[in-house]
Short mmCIF file of C-alpha atoms in Angstrom, two decimals:
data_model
loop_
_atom_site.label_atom_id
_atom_site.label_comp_id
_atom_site.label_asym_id
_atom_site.label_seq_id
_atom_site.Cartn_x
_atom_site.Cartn_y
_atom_site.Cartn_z
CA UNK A 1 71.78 -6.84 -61.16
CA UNK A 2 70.29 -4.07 -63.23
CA UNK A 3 66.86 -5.71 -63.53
CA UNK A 4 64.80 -4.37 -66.41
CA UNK A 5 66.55 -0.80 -67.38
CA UNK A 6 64.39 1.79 -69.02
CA UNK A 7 65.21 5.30 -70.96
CA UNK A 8 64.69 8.24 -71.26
CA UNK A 9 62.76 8.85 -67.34
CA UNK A 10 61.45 11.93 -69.16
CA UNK A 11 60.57 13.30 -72.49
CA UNK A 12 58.62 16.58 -73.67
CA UNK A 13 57.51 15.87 -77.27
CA UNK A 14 55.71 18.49 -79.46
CA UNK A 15 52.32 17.25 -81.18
CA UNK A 16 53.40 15.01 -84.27
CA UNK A 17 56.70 14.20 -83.59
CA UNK A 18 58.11 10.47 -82.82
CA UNK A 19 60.13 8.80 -80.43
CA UNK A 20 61.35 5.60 -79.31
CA UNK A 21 60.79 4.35 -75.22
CA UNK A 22 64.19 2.15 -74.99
CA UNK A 23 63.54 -1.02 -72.73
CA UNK A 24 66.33 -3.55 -72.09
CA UNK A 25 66.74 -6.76 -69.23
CA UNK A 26 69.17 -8.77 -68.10
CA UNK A 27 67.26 -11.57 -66.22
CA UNK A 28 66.86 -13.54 -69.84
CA UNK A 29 63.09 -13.46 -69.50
CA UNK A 30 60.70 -14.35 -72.79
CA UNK A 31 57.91 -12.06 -71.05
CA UNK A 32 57.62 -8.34 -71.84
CA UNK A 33 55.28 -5.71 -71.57
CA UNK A 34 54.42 -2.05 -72.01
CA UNK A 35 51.99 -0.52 -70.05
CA UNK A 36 51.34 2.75 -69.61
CA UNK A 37 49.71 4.62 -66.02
CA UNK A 38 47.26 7.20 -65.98
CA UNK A 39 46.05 9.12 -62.73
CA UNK A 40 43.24 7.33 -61.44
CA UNK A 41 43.60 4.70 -63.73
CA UNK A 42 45.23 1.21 -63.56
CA UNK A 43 47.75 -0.11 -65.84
CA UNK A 44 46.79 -0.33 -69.24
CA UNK A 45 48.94 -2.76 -71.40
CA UNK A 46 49.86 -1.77 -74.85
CA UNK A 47 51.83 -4.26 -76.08
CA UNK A 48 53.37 -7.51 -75.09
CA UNK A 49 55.83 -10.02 -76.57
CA UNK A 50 56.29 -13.77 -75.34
CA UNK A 51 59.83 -14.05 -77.17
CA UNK A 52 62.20 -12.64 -79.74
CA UNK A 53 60.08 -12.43 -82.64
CA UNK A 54 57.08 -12.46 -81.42
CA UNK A 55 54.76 -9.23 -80.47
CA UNK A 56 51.47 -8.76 -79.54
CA UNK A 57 48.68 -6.35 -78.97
CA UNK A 58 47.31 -5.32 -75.31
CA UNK A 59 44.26 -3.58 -74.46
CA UNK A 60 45.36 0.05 -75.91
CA UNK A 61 47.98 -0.19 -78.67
CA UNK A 62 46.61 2.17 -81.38
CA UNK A 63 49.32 5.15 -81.42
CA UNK A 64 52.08 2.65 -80.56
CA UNK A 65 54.47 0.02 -82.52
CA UNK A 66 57.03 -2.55 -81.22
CA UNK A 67 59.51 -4.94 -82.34
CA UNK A 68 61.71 -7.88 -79.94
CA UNK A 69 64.63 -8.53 -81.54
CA UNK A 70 66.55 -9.78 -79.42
CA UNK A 71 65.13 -11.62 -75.48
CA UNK A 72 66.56 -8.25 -73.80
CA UNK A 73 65.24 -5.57 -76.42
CA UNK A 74 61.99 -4.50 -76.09
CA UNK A 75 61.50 -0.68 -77.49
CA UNK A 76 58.06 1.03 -77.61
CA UNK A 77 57.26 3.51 -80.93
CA UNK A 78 55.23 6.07 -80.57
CA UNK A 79 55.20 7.50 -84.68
CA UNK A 80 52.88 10.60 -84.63
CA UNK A 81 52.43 11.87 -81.10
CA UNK A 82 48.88 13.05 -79.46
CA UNK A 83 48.16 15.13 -76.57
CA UNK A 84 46.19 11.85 -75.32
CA UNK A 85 49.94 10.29 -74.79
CA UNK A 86 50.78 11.89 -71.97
CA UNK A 87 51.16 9.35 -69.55
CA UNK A 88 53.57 7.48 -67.39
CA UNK A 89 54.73 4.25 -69.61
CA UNK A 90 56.48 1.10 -67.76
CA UNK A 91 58.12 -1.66 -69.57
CA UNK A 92 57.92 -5.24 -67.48
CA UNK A 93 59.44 -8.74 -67.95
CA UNK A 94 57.78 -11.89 -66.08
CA UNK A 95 59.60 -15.55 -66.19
CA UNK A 96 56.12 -16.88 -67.30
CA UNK A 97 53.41 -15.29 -68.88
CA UNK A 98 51.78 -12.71 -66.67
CA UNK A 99 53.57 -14.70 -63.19
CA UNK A 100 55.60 -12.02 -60.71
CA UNK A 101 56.23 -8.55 -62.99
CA UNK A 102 59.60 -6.65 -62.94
CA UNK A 103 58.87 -3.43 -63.73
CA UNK A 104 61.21 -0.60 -65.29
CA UNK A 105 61.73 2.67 -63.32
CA UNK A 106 58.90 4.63 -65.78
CA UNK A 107 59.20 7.03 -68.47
CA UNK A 108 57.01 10.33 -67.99
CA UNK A 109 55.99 11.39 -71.18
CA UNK A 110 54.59 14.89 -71.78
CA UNK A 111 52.90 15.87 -75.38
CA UNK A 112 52.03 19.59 -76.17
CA UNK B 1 35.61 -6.66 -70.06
CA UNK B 2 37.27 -7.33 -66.20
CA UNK B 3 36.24 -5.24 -63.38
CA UNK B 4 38.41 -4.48 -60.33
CA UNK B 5 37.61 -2.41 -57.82
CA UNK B 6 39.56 -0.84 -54.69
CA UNK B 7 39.02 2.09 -52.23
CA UNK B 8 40.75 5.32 -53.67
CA UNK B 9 42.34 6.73 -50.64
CA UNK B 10 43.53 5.20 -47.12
CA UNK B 11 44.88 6.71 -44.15
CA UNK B 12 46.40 4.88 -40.88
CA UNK B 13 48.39 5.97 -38.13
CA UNK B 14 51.88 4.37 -37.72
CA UNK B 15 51.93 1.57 -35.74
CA UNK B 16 48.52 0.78 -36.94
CA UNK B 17 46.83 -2.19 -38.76
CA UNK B 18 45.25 -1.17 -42.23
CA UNK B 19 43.15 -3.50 -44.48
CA UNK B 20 42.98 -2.82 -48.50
CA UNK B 21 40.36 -4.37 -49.99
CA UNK B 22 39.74 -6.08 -53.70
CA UNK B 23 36.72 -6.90 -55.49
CA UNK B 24 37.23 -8.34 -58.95
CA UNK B 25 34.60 -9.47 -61.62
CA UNK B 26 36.63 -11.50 -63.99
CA UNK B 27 36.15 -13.93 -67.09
CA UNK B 28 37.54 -17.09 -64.69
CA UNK B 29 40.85 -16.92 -62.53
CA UNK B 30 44.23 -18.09 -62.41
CA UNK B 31 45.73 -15.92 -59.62
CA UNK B 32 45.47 -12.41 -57.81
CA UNK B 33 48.91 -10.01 -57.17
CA UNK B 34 49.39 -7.65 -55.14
CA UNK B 35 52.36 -4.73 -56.53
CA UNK B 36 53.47 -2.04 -54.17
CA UNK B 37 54.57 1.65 -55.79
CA UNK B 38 55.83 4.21 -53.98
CA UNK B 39 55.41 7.81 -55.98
CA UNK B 40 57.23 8.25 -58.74
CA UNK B 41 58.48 5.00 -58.49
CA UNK B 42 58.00 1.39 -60.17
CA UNK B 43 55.36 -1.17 -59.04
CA UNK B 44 56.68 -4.02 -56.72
CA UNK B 45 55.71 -7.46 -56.53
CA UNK B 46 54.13 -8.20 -52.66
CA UNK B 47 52.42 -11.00 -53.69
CA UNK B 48 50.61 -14.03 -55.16
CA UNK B 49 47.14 -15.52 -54.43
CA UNK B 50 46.05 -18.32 -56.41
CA UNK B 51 43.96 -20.42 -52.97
CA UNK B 52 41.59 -19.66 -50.92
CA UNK B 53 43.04 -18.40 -47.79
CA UNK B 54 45.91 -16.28 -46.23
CA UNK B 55 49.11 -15.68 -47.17
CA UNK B 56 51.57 -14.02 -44.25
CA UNK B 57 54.79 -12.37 -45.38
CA UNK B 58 56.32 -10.66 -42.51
CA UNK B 59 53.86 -7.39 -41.62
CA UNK B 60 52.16 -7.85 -44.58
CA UNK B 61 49.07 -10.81 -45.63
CA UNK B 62 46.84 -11.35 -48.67
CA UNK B 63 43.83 -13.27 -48.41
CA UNK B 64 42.08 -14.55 -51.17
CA UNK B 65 37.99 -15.95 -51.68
CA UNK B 66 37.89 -17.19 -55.13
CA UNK B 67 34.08 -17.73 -53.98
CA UNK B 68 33.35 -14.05 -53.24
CA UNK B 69 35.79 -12.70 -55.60
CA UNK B 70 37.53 -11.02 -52.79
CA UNK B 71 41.17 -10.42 -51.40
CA UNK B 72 42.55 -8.34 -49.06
CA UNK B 73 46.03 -6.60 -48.29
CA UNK B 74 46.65 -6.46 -44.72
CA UNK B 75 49.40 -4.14 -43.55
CA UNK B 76 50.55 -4.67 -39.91
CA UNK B 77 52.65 -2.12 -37.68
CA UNK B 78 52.31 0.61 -40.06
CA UNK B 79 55.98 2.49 -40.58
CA UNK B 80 56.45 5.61 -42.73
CA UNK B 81 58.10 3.80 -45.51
CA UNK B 82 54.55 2.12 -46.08
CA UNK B 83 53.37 4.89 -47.51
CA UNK B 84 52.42 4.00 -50.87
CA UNK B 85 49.73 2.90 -53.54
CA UNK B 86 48.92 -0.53 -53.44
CA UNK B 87 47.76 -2.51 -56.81
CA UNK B 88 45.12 -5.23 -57.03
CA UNK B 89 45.73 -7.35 -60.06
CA UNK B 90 44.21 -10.69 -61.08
CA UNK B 91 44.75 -12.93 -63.98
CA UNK B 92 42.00 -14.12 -65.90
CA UNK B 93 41.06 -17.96 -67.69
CA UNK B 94 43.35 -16.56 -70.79
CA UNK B 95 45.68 -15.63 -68.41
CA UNK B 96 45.48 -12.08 -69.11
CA UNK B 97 46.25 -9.62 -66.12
CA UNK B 98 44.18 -6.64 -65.47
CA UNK B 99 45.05 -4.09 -62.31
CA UNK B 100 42.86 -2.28 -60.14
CA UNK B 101 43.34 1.76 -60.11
CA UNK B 102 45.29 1.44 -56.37
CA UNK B 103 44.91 2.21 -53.36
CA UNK B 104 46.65 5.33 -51.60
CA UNK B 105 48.05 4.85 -47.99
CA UNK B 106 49.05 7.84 -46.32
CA UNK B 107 50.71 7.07 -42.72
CA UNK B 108 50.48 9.80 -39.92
CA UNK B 109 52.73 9.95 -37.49
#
């Protein structure tokens, strides 16, 4: 079972470029979610969908776009990038809305 | 907005006992988590408090007081592998989640 998968693991991006977080599952859940993890901080989510079609946004999603497409596609946009990116970003899946999380292994993003 | 609080930093010897604690301020409640995440890893579900009361999963308990807006994360028999942050989440009336910033266990041999 590969759970929810999640690439790149890292990324250096270079002020103003753009790049897109790839998030898939395989457990047919409606419920995804970006968040992203700052030191000292708890998870923040950006963005959340409750089915193909259907997007949301969280408590920080200025900087980011997404689209569901598909139950097991969930990709995160981030169009001009800002040094204030930098951060660790998870994509999650949940049966339910907001019941037991299944988190993706994390994408460290760096912008300079 | 919600407020959930948690010490920063924890340390226990192995074989020990150590207690994390929760507060939470929230807009209602429909449930309190508890994730596990080892560093540089993803958050893990431990688990799910919706009653007053303990909850015993092998070494590890939650207890919940919806009255005091309180829970707890008990770790038992402290091993090496325990070493981790620990996340307090709770759900709100709307059902939105927010998460503590963790807790850090460090376990000395």
């Amino acid at each position: 079972n590969a759970g929810v998968t999640q690439t790149p693991k890292f990324r250096i991006l270079k002020i103003g470029q753009s790049m897109t977080l790839q998030c898939t599952q395989d457990m047919n859940h409606n419920y995804m979610y970006w968040y992203r993890q700052d030191p000292g901080m708890g998870l923040k989510l950006i963005y959340y969908s409750v089915g193909a079609g259907i997007t949301d946004k969280g408590e920080v999603p200025n900087g980011y776009n997404v689209s569901r497409s598909t139950t097991e596609d969930f990709p995160l946009r981030l169009e001009l990038a800002a040094p204030s990116q930098t951060s660790v970003y998870f994509c999650a899946s949940s049966p339910r809305e907001y019941e037991k999380l299944f988190f993706g292994s994390g994408t460290q993003l760096s912008v300079l | 907005g919600q407020n959930i609080d948690q010490p920063t930093e924890m340390t226990a010897t192995e074989g020990a006992i150590v207690q994390i604690n929760c507060t939470y301020q929230t807009s209602g409640f429909n449930g309190l988590f508890w994730y596990q995440q080892h560093a540089g890893e993803a958050p893990t579900f431990l688990s799910y408090n919706v009653l007053d009361g303990l909850e015993e999963k092998g070494r590890f308990s939650s207890f919940l007081s919806r009255s005091k807006g309180y829970s707890y994360l008990l770790l038992k028999e402290l091993q090496m592998k325990d070493s981790a942050s620990y996340l307090c989440a709770v759900r709100d009336q709307d059902y939105k989640l927010s998460f503590g910033a963790g807790t850090t266990v460090t376990v000395r041999a």
